[in-house]
PDB file of C-alpha atoms in Angstrom:
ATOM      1  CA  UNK A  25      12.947  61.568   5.000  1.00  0.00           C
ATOM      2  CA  UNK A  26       9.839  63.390   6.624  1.00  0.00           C
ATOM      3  CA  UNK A  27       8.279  66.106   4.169  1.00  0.00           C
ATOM      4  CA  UNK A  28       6.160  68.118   4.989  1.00  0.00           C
ATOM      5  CA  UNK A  29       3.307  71.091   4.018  1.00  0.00           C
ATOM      6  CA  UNK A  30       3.829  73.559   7.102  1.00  0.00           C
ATOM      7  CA  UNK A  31       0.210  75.240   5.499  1.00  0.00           C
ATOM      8  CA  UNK A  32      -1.618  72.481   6.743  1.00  0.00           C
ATOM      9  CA  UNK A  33       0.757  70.970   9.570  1.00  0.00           C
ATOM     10  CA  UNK A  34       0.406  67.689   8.437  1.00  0.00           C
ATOM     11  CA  UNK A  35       2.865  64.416   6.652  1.00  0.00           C
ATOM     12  CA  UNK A  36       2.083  64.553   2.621  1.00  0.00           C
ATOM     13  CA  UNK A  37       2.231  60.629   2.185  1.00  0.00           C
ATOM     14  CA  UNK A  38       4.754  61.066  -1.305  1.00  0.00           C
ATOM     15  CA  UNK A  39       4.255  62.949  -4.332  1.00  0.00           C
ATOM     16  CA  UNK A  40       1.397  64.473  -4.771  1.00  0.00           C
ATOM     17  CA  UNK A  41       2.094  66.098  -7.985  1.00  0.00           C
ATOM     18  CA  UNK A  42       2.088  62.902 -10.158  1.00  0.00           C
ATOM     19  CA  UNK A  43      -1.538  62.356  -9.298  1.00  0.00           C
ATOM     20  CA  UNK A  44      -5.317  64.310 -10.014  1.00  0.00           C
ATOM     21  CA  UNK A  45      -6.276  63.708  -6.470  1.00  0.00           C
ATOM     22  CA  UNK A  46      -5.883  66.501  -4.207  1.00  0.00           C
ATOM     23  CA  UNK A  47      -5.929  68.046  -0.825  1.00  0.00           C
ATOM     24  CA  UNK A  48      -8.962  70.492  -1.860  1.00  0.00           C
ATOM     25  CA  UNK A  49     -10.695  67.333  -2.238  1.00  0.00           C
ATOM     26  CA  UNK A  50     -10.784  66.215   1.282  1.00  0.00           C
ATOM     27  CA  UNK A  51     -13.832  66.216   2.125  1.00  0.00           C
ATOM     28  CA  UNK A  52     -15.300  63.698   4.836  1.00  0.00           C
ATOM     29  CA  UNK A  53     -18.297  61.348   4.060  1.00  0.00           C
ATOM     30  CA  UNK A  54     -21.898  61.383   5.134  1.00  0.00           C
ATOM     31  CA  UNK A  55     -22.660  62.680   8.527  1.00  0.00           C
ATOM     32  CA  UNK A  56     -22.599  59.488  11.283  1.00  0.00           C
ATOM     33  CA  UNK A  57     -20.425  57.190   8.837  1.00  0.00           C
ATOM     34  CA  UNK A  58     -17.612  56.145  11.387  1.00  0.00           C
ATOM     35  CA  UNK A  59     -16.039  53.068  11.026  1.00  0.00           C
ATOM     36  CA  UNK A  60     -14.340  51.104  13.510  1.00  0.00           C
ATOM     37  CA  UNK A  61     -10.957  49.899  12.663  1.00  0.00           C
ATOM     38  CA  UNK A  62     -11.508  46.540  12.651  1.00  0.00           C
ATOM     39  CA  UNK A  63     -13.972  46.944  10.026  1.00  0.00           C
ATOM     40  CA  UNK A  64     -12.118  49.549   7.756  1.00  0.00           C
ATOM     41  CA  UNK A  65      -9.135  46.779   7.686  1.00  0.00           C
ATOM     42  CA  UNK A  66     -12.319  44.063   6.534  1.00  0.00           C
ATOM     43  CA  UNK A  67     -13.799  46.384   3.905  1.00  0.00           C
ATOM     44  CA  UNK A  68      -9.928  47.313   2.524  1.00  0.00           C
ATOM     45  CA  UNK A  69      -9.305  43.404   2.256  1.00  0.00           C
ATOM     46  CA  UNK A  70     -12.376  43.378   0.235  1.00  0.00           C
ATOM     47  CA  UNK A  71     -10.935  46.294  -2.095  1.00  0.00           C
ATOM     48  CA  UNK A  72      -8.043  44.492  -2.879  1.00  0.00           C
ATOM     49  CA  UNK A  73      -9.976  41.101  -3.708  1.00  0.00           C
ATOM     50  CA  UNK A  74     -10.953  43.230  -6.810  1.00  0.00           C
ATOM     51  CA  UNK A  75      -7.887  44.669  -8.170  1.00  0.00           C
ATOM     52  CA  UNK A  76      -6.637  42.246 -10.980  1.00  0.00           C
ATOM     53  CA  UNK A  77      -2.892  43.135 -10.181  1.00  0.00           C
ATOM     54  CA  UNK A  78      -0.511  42.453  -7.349  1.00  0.00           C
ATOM     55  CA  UNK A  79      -0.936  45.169  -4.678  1.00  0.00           C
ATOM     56  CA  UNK A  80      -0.982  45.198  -1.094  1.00  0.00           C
ATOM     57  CA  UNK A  81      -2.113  47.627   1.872  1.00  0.00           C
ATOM     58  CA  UNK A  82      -0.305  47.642   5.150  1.00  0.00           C
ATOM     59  CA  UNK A  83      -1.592  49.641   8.523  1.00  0.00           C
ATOM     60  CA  UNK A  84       1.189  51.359   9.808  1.00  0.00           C
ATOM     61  CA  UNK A  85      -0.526  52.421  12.856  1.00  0.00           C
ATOM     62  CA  UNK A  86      -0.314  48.765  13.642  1.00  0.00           C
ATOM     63  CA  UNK A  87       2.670  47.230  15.532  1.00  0.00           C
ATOM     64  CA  UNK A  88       4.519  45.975  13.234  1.00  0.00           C
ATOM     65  CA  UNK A  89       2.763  47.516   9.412  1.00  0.00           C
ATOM     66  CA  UNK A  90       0.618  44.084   9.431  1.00  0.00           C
ATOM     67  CA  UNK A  91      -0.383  43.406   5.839  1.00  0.00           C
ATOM     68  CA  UNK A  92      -4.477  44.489   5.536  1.00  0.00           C
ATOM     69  CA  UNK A  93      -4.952  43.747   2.456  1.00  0.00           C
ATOM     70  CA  UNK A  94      -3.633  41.685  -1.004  1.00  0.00           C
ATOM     71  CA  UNK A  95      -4.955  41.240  -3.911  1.00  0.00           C
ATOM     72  CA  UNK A  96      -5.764  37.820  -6.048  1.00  0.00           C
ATOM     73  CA  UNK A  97      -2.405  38.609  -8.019  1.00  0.00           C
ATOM     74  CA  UNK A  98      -0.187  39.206  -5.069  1.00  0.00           C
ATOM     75  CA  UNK A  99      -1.436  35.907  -3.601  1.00  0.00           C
ATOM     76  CA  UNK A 100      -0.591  34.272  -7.044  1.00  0.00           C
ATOM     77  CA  UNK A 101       2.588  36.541  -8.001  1.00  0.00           C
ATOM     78  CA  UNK A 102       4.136  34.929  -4.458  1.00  0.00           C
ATOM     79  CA  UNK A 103       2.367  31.474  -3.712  1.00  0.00           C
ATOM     80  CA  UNK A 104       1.461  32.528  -0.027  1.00  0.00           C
ATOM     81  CA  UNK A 105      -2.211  31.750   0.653  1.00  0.00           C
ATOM     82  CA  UNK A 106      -3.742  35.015   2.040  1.00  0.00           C
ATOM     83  CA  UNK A 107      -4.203  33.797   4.983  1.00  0.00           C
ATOM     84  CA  UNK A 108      -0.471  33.062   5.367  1.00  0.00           C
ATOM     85  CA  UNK A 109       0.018  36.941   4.201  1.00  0.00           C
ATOM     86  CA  UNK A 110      -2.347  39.388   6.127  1.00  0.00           C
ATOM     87  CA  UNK A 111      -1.374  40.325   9.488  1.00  0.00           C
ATOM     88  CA  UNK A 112       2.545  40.182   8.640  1.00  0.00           C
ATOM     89  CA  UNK A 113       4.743  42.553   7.363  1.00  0.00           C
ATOM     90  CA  UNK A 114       5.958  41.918   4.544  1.00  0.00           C
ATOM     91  CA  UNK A 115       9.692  41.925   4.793  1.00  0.00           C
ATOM     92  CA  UNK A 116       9.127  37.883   5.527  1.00  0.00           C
ATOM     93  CA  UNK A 117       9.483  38.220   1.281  1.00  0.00           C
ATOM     94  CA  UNK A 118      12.840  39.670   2.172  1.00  0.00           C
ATOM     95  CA  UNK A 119      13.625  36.008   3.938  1.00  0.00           C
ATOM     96  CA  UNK A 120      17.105  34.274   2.381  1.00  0.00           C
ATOM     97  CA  UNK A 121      17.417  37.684  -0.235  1.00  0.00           C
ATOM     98  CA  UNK A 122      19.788  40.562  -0.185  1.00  0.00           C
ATOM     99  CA  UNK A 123      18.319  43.632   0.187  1.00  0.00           C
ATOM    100  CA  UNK A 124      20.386  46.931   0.324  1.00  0.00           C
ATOM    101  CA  UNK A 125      20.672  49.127   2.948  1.00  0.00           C
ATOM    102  CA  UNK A 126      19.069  52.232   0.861  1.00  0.00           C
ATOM    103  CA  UNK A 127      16.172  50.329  -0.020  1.00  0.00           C
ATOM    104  CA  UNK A 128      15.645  49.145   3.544  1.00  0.00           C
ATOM    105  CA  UNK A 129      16.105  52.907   4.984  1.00  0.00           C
ATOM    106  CA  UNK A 130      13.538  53.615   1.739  1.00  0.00           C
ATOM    107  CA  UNK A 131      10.720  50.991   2.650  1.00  0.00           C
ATOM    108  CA  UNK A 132      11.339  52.332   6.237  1.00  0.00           C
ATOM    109  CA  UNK A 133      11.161  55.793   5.646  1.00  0.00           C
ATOM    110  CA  UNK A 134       7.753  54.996   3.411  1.00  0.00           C
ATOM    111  CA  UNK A 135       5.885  53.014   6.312  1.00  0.00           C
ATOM    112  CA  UNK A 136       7.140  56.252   9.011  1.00  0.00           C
ATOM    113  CA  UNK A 137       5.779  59.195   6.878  1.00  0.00           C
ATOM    114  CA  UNK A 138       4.546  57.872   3.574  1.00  0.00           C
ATOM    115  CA  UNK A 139       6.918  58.854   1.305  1.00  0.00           C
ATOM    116  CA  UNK A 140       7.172  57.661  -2.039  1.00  0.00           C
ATOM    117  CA  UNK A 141       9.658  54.208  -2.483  1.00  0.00           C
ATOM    118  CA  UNK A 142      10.494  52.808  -5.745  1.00  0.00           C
ATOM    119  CA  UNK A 143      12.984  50.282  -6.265  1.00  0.00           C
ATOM    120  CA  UNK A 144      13.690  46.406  -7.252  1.00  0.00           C
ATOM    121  CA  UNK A 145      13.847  43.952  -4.565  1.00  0.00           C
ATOM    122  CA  UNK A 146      14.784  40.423  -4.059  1.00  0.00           C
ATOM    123  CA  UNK A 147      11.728  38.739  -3.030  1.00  0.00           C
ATOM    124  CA  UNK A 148      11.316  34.694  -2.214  1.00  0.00           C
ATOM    125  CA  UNK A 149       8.550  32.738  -3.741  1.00  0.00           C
ATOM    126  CA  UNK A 150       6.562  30.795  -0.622  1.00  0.00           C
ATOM    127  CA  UNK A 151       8.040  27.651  -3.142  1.00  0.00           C
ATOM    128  CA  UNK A 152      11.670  29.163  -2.214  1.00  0.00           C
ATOM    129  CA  UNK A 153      12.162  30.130  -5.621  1.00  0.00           C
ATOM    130  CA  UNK A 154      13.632  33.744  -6.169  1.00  0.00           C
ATOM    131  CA  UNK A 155      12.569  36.940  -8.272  1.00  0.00           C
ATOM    132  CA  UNK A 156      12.566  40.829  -8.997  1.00  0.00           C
ATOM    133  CA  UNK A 157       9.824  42.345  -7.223  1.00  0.00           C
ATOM    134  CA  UNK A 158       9.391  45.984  -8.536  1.00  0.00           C
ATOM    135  CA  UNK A 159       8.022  47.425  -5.193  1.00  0.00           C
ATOM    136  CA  UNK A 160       6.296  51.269  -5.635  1.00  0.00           C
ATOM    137  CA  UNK A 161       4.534  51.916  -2.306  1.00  0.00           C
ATOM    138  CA  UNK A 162       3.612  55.288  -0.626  1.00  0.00           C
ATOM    139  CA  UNK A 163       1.315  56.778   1.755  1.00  0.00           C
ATOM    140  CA  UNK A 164      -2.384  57.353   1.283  1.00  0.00           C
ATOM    141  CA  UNK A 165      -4.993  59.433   3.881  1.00  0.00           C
ATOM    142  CA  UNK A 166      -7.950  57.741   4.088  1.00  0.00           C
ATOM    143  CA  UNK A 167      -9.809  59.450   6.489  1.00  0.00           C
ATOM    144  CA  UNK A 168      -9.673  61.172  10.005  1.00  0.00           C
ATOM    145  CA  UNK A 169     -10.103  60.154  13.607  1.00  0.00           C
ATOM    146  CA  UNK A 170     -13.811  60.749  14.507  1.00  0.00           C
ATOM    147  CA  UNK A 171     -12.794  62.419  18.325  1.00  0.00           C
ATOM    148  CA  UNK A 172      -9.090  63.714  17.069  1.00  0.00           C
ATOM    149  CA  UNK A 173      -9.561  64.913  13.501  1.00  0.00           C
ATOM    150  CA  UNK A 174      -6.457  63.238  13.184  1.00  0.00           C
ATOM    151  CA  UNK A 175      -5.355  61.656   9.855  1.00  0.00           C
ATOM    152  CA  UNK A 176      -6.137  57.905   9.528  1.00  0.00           C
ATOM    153  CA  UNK A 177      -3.511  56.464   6.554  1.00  0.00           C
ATOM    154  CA  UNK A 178      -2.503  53.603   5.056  1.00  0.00           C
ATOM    155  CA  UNK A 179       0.746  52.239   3.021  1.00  0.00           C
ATOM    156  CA  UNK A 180      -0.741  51.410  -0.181  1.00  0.00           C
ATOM    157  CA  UNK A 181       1.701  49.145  -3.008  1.00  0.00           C
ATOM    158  CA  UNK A 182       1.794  48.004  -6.505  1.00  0.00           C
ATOM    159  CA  UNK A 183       4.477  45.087  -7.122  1.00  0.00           C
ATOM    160  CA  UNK A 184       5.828  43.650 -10.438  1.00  0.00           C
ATOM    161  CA  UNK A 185       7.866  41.021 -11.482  1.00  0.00           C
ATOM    162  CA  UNK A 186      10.516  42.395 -13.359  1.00  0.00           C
ATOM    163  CA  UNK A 187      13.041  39.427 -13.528  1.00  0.00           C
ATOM    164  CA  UNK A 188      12.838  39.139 -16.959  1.00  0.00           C
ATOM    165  CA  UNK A 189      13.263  42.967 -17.865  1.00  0.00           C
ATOM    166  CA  UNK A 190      16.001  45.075 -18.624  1.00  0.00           C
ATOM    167  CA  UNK A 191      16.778  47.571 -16.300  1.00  0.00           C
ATOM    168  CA  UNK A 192      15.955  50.422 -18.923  1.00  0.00           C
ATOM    169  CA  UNK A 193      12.130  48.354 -19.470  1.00  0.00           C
ATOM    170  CA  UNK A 194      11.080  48.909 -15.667  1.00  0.00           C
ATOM    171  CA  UNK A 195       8.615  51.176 -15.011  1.00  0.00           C
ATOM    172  CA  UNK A 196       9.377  52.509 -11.684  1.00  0.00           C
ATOM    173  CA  UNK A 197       6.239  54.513 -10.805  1.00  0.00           C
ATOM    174  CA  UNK A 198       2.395  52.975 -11.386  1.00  0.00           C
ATOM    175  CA  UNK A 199       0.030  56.356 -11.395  1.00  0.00           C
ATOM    176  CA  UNK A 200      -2.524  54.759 -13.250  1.00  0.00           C
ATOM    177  CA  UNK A 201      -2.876  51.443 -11.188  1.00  0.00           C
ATOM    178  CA  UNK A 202      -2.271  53.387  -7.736  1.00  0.00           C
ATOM    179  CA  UNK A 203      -5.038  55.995  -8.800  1.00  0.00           C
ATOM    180  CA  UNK A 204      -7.065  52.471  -9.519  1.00  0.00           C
ATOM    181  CA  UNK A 205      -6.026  51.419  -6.089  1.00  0.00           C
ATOM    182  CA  UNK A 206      -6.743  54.438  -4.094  1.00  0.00           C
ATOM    183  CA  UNK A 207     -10.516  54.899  -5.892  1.00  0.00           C
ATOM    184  CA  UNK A 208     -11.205  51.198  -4.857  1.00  0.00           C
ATOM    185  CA  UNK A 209     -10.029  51.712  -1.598  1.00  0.00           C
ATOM    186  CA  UNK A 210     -12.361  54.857  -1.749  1.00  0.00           C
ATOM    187  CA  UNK A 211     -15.145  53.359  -3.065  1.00  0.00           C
ATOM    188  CA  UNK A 212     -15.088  50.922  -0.322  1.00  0.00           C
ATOM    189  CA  UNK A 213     -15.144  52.777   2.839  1.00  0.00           C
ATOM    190  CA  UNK A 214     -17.626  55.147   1.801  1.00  0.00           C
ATOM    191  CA  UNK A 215     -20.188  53.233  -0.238  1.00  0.00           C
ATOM    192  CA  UNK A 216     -23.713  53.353   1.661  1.00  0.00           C
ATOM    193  CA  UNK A 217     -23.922  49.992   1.332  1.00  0.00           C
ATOM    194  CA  UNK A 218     -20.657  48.648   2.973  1.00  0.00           C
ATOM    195  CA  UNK A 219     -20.933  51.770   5.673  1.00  0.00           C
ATOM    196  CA  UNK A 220     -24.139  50.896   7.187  1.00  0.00           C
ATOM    197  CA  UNK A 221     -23.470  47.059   6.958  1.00  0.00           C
ATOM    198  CA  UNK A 222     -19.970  48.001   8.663  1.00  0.00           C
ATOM    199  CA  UNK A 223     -21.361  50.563  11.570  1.00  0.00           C
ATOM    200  CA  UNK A 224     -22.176  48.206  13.979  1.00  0.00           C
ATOM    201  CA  UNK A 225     -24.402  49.380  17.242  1.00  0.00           C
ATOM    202  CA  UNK A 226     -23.888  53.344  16.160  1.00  0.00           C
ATOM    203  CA  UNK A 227     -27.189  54.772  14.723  1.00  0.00           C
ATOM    204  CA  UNK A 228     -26.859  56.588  11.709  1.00  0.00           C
ATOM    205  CA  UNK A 229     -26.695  60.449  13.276  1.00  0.00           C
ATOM    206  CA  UNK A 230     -24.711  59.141  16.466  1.00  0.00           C
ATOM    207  CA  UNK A 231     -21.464  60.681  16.946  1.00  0.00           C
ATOM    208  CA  UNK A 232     -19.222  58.438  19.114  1.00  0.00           C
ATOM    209  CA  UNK A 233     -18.096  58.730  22.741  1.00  0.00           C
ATOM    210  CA  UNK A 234     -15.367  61.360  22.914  1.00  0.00           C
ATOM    211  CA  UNK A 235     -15.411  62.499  26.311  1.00  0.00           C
ATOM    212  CA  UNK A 236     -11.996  60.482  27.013  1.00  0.00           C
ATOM    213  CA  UNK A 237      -8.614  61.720  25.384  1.00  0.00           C
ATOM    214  CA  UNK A 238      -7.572  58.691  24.730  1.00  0.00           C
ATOM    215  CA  UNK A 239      -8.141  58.020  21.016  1.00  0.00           C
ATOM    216  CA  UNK A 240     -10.927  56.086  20.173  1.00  0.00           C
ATOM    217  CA  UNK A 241     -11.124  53.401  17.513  1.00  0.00           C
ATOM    218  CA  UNK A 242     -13.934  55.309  15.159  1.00  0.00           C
ATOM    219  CA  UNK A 243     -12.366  56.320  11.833  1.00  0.00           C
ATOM    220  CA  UNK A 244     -14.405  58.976   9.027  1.00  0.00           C
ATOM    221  CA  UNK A 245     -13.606  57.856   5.610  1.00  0.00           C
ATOM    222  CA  UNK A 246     -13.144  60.639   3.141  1.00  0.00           C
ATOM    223  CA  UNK A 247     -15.115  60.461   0.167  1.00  0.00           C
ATOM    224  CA  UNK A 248     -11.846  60.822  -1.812  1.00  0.00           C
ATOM    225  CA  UNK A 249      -8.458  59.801  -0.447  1.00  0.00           C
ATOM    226  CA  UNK A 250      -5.584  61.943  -0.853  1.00  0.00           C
ATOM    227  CA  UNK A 251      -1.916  61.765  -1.239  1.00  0.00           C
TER     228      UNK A 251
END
């Protein structure tokens, strides 16, 4: 399920086609903005306390794709209190439900490389109750590794429940609302505001310690995230 553009030797997180951003917008913020990653999974949470529809963002560079962030609609779409939400992953929806083999390989295959998954899930209610979750997740870039240039990336999704639809009324991809999604999530990590209140002991031109080749945990936002 990997795909890949050989051009630029690195994972395209879906497909890119269906969206305006692009990779000849990747361009890196203001010189000196690193972030550790503690404090890019803070300011995503705070993203996704503005988006007024359920979505979620997972790190899958984390043991296990911990939830990061979920917005006020997620929280109320399931009944779990956020606090009961971020830090898992978030097959403990999957918990009593039936979930096929294709869409478990799919969700996978999305958290390995960031490949586009759309499908209808059975999803459990924190109340026990059951419903159709439309789940459309994929991969979005983020950023880069301040000492690696390696890409930083997150699994972004937009859920819906679609329990009362027929199967020819689902929508099965969300461009606008992940577009919405991905600018907030841009807006976030590169806003002077939230950079310099998010930097921590690093002065504003100071490039972090590299000298080890270990990776260190100082992220670059870009000023637009791509697919």
């Amino acid at each position: 399920c990997k795909k890949e553009d050989e051009s630029k030797n690195h994972i395209i997180p879906g497909d890119s086609h269906a969206y305006h951003v692009t990779s000849s917008e990747m361009v890196a913020s203001q010189e000196g903005a690193t972030l550790e990653i503690e404090d890019l999974h803070e300011l995503i949470a705070q993203a996704l306390d503005q988006i007024s529809f359920p979505a979620t963002v997972a790190d899958p560079e984390v043991q296990g794709c911990p939830l990061i962030g979920v917005s006020p609609d997620f929280v109320a779409l399931t009944q779990f209190p956020t606090a009961a939400i971020l830090g898992r992953n978030c097959r403990f929806l999957n918990d009593g439900c039936h979930i096929s083999t294709s869409a478990r390989e799919g969700m996978r295959c999305c958290t390995r490389t960031g490949k586009h998954f759309s499908d209808v899930v059975a999803n459990q209610r924190a109340d026990g109750t059951h419903f159709l979750n439309l789940l459309d997740m994929r991969g979005l870039i983020i950023g880069k590794y301040a000492n690696t240039g390696d890409e930083k990336w997150v699994v972004i999704a937009v859920q819906e429940d679609v329990s009362s639809m027929e199967p020819s009324e689902i929508p099965f991809e969300h461009v606008d609302l992940m577009e919405e999604l991905a600018k907030a999530i841009g807006d976030a990590l590169t806003s002077s505001k939230n950079i310099f209140a998010h930097r921590g002991t690093l002065p504003a031109q100071q490039e972090p310690d590299v000298s080890t080749e270990s990776r260190e945990p100082f992220f670059l936002p870009f000023l637009v995230p791509i697919w």
